[in-house]
Coordinates of C-alpha atoms in Angstrom, one line a residue:
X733 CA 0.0 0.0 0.0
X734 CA 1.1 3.3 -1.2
X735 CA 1.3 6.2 1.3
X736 CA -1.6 7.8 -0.5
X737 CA -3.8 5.3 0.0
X738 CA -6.0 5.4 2.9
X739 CA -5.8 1.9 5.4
X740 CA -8.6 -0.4 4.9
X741 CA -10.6 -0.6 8.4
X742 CA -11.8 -3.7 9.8
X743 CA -14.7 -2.4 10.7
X744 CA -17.8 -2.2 7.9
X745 CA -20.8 -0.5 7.8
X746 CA -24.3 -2.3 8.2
X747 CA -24.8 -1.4 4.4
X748 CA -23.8 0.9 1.3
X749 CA -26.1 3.3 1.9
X750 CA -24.5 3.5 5.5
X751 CA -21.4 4.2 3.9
X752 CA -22.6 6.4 1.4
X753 CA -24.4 8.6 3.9
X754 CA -21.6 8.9 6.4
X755 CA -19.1 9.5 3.3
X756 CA -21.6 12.2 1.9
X757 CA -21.5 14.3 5.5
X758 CA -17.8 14.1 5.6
X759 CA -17.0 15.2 2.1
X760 CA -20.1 18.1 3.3
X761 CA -17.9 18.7 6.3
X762 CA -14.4 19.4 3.8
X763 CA -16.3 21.4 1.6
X764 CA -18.5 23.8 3.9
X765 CA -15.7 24.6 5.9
X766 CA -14.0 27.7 4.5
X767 CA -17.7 28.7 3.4
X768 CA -20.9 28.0 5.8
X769 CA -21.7 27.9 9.4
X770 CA -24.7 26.8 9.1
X771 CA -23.7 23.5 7.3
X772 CA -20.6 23.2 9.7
X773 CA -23.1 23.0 12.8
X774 CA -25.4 20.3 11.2
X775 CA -22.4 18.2 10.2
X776 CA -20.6 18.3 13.8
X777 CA -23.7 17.6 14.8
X778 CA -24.0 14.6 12.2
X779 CA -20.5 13.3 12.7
X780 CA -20.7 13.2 16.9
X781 CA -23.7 11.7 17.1
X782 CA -23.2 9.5 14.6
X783 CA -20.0 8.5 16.0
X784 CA -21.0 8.2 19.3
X785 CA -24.3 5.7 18.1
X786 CA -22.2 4.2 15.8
X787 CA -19.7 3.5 18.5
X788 CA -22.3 2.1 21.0
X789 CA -23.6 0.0 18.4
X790 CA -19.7 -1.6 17.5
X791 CA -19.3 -2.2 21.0
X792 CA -22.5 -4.4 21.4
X793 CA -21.4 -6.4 18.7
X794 CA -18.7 -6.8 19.9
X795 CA -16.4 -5.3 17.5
X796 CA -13.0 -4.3 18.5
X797 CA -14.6 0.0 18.5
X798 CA -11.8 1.6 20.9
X799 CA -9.1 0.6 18.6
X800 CA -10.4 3.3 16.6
X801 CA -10.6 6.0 19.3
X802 CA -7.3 5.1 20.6
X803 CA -4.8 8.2 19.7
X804 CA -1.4 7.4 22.4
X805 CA -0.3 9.5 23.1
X806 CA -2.3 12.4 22.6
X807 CA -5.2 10.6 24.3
X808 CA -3.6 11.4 27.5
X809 CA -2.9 14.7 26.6
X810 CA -6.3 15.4 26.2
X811 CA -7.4 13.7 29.0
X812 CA -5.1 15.9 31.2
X813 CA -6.8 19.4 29.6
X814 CA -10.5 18.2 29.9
X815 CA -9.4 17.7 33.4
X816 CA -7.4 20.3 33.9
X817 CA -10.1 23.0 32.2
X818 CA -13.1 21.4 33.9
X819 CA -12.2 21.3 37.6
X820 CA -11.1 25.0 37.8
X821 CA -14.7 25.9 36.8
X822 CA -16.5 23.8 38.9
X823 CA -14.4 24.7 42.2
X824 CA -15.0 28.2 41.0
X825 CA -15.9 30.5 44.5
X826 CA -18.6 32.4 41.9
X827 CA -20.6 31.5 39.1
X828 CA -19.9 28.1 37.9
X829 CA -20.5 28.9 34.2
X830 CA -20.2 25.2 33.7
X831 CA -22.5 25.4 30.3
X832 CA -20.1 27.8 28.6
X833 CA -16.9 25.3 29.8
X834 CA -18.6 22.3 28.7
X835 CA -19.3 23.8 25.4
X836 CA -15.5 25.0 24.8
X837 CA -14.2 21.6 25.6
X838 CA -16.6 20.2 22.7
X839 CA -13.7 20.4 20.0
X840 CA -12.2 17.4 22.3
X841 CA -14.7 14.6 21.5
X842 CA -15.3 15.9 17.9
X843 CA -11.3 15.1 17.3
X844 CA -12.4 11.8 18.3
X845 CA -15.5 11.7 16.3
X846 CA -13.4 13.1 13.5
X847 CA -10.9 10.5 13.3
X848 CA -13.0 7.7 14.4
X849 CA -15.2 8.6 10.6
X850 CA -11.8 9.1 8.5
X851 CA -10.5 5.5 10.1
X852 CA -13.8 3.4 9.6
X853 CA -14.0 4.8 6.1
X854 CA -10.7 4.0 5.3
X855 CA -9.4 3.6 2.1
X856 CA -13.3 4.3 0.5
X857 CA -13.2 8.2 1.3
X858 CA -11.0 9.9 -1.3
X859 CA -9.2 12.2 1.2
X860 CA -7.2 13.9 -1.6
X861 CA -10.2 14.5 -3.8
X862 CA -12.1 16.7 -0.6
X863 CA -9.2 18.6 0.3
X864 CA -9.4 19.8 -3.2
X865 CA -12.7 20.7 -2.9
X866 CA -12.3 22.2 -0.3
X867 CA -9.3 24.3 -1.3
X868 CA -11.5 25.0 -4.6
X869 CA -14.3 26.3 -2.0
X870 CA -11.5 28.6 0.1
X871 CA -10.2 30.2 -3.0
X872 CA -13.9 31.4 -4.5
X873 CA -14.3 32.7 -0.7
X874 CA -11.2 34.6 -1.2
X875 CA -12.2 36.0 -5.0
X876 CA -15.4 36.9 -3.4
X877 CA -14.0 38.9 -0.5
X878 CA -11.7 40.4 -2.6
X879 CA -14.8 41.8 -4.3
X880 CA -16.6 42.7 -1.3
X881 CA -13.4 45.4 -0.5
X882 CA -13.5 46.4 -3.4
X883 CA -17.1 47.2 -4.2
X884 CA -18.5 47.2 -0.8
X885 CA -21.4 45.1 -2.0
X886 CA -22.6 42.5 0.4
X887 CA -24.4 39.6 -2.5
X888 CA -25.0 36.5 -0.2
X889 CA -26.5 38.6 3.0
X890 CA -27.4 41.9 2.0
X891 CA -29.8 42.9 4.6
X892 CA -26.6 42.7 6.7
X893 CA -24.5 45.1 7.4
X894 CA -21.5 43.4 7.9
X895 CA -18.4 45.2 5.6
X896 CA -17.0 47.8 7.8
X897 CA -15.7 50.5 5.5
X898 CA -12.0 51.3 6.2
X899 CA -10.5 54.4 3.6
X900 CA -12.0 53.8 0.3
X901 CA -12.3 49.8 0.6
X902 CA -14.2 47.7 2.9
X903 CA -13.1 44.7 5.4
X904 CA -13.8 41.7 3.5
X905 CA -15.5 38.9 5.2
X906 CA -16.0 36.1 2.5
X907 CA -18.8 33.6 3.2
X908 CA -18.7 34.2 7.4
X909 CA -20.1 37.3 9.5
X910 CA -16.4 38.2 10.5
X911 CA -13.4 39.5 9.1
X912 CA -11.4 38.1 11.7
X913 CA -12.9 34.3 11.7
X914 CA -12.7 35.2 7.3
X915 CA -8.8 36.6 7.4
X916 CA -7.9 33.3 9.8
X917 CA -9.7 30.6 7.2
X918 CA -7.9 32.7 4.1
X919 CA -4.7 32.3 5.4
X920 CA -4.6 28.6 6.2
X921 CA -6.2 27.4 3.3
X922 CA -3.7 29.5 1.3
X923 CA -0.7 27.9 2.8
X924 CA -2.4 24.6 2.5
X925 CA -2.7 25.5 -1.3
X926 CA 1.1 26.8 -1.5
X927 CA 2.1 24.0 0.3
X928 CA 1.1 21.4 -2.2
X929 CA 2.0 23.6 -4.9
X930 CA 5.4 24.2 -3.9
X931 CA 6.2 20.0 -3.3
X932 CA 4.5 18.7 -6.4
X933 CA 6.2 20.9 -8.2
X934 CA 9.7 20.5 -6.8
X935 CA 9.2 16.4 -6.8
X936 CA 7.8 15.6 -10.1
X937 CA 9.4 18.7 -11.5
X938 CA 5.9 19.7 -13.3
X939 CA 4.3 23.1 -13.3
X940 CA 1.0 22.5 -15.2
X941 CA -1.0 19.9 -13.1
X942 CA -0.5 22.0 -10.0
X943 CA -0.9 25.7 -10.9
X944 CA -4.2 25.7 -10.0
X945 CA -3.0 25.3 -6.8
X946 CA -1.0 28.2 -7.1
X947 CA -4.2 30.6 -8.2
X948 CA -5.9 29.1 -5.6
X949 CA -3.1 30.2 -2.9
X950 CA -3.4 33.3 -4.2
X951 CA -7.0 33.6 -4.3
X952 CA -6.7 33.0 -0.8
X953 CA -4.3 35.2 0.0
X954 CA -5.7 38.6 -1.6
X955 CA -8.7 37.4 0.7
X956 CA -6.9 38.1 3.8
X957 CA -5.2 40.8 2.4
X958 CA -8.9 42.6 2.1
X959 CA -10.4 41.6 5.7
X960 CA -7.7 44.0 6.8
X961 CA -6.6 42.2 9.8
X962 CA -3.5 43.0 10.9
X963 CA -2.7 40.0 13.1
X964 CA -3.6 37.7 10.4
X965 CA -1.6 39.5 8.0
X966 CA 1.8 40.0 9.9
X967 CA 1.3 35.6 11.1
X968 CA 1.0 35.2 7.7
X969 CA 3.8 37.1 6.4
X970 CA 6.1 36.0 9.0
X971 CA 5.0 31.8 8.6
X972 CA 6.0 32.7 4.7
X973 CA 9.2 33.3 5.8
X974 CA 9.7 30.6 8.3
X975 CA 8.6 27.8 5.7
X976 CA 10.4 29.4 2.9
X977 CA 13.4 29.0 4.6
X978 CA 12.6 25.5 5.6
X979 CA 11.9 24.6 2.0
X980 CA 14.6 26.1 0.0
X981 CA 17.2 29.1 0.4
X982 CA 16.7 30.4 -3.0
X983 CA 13.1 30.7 -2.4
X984 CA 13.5 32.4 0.7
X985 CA 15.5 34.9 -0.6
X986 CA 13.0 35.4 -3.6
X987 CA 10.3 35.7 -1.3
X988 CA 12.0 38.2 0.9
X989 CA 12.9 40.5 -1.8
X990 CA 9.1 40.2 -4.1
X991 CA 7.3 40.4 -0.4
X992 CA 9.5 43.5 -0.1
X993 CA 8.6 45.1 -3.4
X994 CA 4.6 44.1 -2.5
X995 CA 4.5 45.4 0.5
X996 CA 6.4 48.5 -0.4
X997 CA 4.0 49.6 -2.8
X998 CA 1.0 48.9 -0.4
X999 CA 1.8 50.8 1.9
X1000 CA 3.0 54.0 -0.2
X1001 CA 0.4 53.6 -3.0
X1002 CA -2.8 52.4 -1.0
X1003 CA -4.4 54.8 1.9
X1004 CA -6.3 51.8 4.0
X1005 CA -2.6 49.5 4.0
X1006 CA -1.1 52.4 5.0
X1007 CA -3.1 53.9 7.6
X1008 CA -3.4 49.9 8.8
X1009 CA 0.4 49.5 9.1
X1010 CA 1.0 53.0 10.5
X1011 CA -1.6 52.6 13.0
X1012 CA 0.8 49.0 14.5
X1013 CA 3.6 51.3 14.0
X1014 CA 2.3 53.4 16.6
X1015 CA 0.6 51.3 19.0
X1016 CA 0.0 53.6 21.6
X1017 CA -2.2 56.1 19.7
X1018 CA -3.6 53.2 18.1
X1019 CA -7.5 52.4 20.1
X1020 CA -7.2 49.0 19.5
X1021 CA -3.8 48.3 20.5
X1022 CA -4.3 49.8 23.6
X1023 CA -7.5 48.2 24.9
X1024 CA -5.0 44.8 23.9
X1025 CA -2.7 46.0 26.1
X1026 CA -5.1 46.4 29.2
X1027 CA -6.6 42.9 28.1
X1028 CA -2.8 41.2 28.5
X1029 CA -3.1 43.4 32.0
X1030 CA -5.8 41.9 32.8
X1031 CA -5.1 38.6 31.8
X1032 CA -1.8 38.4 33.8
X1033 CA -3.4 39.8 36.7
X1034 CA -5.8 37.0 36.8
X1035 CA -3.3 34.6 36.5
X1036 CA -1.1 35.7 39.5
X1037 CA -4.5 35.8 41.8
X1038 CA -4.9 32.2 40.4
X1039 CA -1.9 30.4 38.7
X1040 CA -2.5 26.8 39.5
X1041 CA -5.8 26.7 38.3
X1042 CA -7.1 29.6 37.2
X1043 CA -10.5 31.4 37.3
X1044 CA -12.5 28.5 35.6
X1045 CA -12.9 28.1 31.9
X1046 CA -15.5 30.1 30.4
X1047 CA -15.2 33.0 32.8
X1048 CA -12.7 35.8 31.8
X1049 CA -15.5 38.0 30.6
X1050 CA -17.4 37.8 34.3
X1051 CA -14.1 38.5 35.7
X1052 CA -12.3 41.1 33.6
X1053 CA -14.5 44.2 35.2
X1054 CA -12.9 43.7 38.5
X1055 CA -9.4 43.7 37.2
X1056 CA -10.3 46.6 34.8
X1057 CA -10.8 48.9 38.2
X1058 CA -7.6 48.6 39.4
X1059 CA -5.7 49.2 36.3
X1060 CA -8.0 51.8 34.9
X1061 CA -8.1 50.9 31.3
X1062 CA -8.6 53.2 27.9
X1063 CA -11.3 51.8 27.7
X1064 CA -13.8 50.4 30.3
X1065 CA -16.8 49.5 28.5
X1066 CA -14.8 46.7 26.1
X1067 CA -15.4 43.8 27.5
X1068 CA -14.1 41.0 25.5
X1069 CA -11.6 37.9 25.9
X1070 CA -8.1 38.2 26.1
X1071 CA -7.2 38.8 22.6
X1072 CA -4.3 36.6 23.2
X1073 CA -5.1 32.2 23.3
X1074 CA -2.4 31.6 25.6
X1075 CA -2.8 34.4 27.9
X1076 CA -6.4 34.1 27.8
X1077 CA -5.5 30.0 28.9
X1078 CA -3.6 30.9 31.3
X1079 CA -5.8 33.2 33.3
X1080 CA -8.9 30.7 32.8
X1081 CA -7.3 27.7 33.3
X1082 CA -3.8 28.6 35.4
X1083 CA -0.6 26.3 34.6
X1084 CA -1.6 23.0 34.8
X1085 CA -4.5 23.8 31.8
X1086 CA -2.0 25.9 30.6
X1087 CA 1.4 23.7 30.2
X1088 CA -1.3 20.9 29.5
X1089 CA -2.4 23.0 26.3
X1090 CA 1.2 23.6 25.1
X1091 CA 2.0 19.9 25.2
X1092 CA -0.9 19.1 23.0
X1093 CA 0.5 21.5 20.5
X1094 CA 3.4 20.4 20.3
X1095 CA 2.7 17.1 19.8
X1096 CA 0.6 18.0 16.8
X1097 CA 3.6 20.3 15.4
X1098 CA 6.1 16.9 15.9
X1099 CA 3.6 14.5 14.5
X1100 CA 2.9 17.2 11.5
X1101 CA 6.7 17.4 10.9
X1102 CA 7.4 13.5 10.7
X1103 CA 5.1 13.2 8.1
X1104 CA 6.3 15.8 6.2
X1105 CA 9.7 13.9 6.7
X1106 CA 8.7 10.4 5.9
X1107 CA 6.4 11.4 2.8
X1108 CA 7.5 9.8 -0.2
X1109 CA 4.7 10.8 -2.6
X1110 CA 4.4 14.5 -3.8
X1111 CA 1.2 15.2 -3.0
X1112 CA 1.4 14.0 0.7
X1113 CA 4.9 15.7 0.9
X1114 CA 2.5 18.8 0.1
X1115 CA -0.1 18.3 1.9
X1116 CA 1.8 17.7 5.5
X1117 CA 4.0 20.6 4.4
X1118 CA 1.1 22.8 4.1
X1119 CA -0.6 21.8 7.1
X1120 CA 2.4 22.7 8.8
X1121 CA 2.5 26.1 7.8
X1122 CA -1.4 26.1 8.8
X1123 CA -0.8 25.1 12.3
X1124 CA 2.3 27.8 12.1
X1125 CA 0.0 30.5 11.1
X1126 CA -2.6 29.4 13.6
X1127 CA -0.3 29.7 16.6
X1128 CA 1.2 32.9 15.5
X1129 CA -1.8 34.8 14.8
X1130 CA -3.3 33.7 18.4
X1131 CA -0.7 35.5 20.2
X1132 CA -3.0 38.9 19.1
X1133 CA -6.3 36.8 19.1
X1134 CA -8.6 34.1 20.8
X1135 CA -10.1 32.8 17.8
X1136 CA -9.9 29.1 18.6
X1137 CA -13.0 28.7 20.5
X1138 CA -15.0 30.5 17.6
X1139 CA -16.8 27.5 16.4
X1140 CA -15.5 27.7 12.9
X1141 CA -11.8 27.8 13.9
X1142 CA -12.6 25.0 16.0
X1143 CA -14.2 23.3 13.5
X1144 CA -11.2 24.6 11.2
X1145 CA -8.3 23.2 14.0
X1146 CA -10.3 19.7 14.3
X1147 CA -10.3 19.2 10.9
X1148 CA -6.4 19.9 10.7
X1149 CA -5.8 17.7 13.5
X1150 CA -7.6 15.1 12.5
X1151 CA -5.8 14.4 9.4
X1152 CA -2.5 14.5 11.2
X1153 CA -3.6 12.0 13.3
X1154 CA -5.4 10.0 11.1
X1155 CA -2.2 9.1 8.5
X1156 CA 0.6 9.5 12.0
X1157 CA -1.4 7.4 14.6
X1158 CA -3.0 4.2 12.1
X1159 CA -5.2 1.8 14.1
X1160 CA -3.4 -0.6 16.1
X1161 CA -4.4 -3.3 18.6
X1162 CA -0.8 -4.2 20.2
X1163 CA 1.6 -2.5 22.3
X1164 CA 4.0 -1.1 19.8
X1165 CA 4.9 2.2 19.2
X1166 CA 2.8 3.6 15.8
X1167 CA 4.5 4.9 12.8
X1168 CA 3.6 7.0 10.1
X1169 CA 1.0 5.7 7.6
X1170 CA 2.7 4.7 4.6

């Protein structure tokens, strides 16, 4: 078996039309991603509950189920944050807000659920034809936001007002409601899009097959260029430059001096780039960098008033008015999360969540970059080398943002994940230590 073939699973459905239903939610699942919410909540919703019947119904039957749940070592990894989220919040001295904690730990058993599907559909679900699609899907998101800044015309929801103007353009937000949860999805799937590119064409030394890939990467890109985010933007730019120079010298230095020459004449030739990268230039007259400032503040206050366990998951919005009278902040009235993932983990959830947290990612960046490694077909060389870059991006743009418990970042991150783990972590009944799928 080739390493892009999928494994075959031992476990079969009742029937075709089993198959056929399950395989038509999760090729719904790749393809609404970088486009719907609505179709992203009916097919969580679809795949967990499905998983979870389906699993019950293995069990009685006595099939060998928890083979295909069992992730080592990440499943103790995860074990240690459900703990180490949930007790803070339900020793909590106030509110318990144990709704809003449950719900933000529900990206934990839809990895499972996720994985689970991909391994019982095994080599019958043509991974590499729905990662297309749903790179296809991403790059008309990103012509269409392009043409939302640019026209400020709103087609899908226009009884929304939901483009923000900023100078002469407008923040482009694609298919979603934000520019934030838009600039995030653009950014990914571009790199995901460059990343296969970039292999395919290195390894089989072909241009034509795989430019589409290319357009689409760019697509994608001019799409979070127009939602005018800087955090997104400046990840973006710098995990270019850290996977460049990862994947060739030459390329690095080609991408350092056209990245130059682009954002050069941005920033001299178009007001709303300008006024965006003046305005991080000088933070401190900058609204929005300052109310970031008293949210970091805040967030470290928190921490030190809890730092084993923090104020319970779910809570940093009940909590942040007290902290924002005694640091008297620009702006008192903002009350949002931390703008920051990690700092915003550590307040809510103290070190053990915390460190816990950390772990989990990098596991996922080790297991990402041993597949990359041990690839010996293009388009899986690709695709681990672009989902590298997309967990790159996602870690560097949180530092400015909390955008993972957004459910389509969620969604978005389980996805990711899933795959990883899916081709690093086969099924496996014995005690030995798993190797890459190949």
């Amino acid at each position: 078996m080739t390493s892009s073939e999928l494994p075959r699973s031992p476990i079969q459905f009742p029937s075709k039309t089993w198959y056929q239903v399950v395989a038509f939610f999760m090729a719904l699942y790749f393809i609404g991603l970088p486009s719907s919410n609505a179709v992203l909540s009916l097919v969580w919703n679809f795949v967990f509950f499905f998983s979870a019947g389906y699993a019950v119904y293995l069990g009685i039957s006595r099939s060998k189920v928890w083979d295909h749940f069992k992730l080592p070592p990440v499943d103790r990894i995860l074990g240690v944050i459900m703990i180490a989220w949930l007790i803070p919040t339900l020793i909590s001295y106030q509110n318990t807000h144990l709704m809003k904690a449950i719900f933000n730990l529900k990206w934990i058993p839809g990895l499972y659920a996720i994985v689970f599907l991909l391994r019982v559909l095994g080599h019958r679900f043509n991974l590499k034809k729905w990662i297309h699609g749903s790179l296809i899907v991403a790059g008309l998101s990103g012509l269409y936001g392009t043409w939302q800044s640019l026209t400020g015309i709103e087609l899908i929801r226009p009884g929304r007002q939901i483009l923000h103007p900023i100078e002469n353009l407008f923040r482009a937000t694609g298919f979603f409601s934000g520019s934030l949860t838009f600039s995030t999805f653009m950014g990914a799937f571009s790199l995901i899009g460059f990343g296969l590119f970039y292999r395919q064409w290195r390894l089989t030394k072909q241009i034509k097959p795989h430019i589409w890939l290319l357009i689409v990467g760019l697509s994608s890109m001019s799409g979070l260029f127009f939602s005018f985010s800087r955090g997104a933007f400046l990840g973006y730019c710098i995990t270019l430059i850290l996977m460049t120079l990862i994947a060739s010298r030459k390329l690095f230095i080609s991408m350092i001096l056209l990245g130059s020459i682009l954002i050069g004449t941005l920033y001299y030739k178009s007001p709303a780039f300008h006024n965006r990268v003046h305005s991080v230039r000088n933070y401190q007259a900058d609204t929005s960098a300052r109310i970031r400032l008293d949210l970091w503040e805040s967030a470290l206050m928190m921490f030190k008033d809890r730092p084993l366990l923090g104020s319970g998951l779910g809570t940093f919005r009940h909590e942040l008015p007290a902290y924002y009278a005694r640091i008297k902040p620009h702006d008192p009235t903002f009350i949002s999360h931390a703008h920051n993932l990690y700092l915003h983990i550590l307040a809510e959830t103290g070190l053990f969540g915390f460190i816990s947290f950390l772990i989990l990612l990098g596991i996922m960046l080790f297991l990402n970059w041993r597949l990359y490694r041990s690839a010996n077909k293009a388009w899986e060389s690709g695709l681990y080398f672009g989902l590298l870059s997309a967990q790159v991006f996602f870690l560097l743009n949180s530092v400015i943002e909390v955008t993972f418990f957004d459910m389509e970042i969620n969604h978005l991150m389980n996805l990711l994940w899933a795959i990883i783990l899916f081709k690093a972590l086969p099924v496996r009944t014995s005690n030995q230590l798993p190797t890459p799928a190949s």
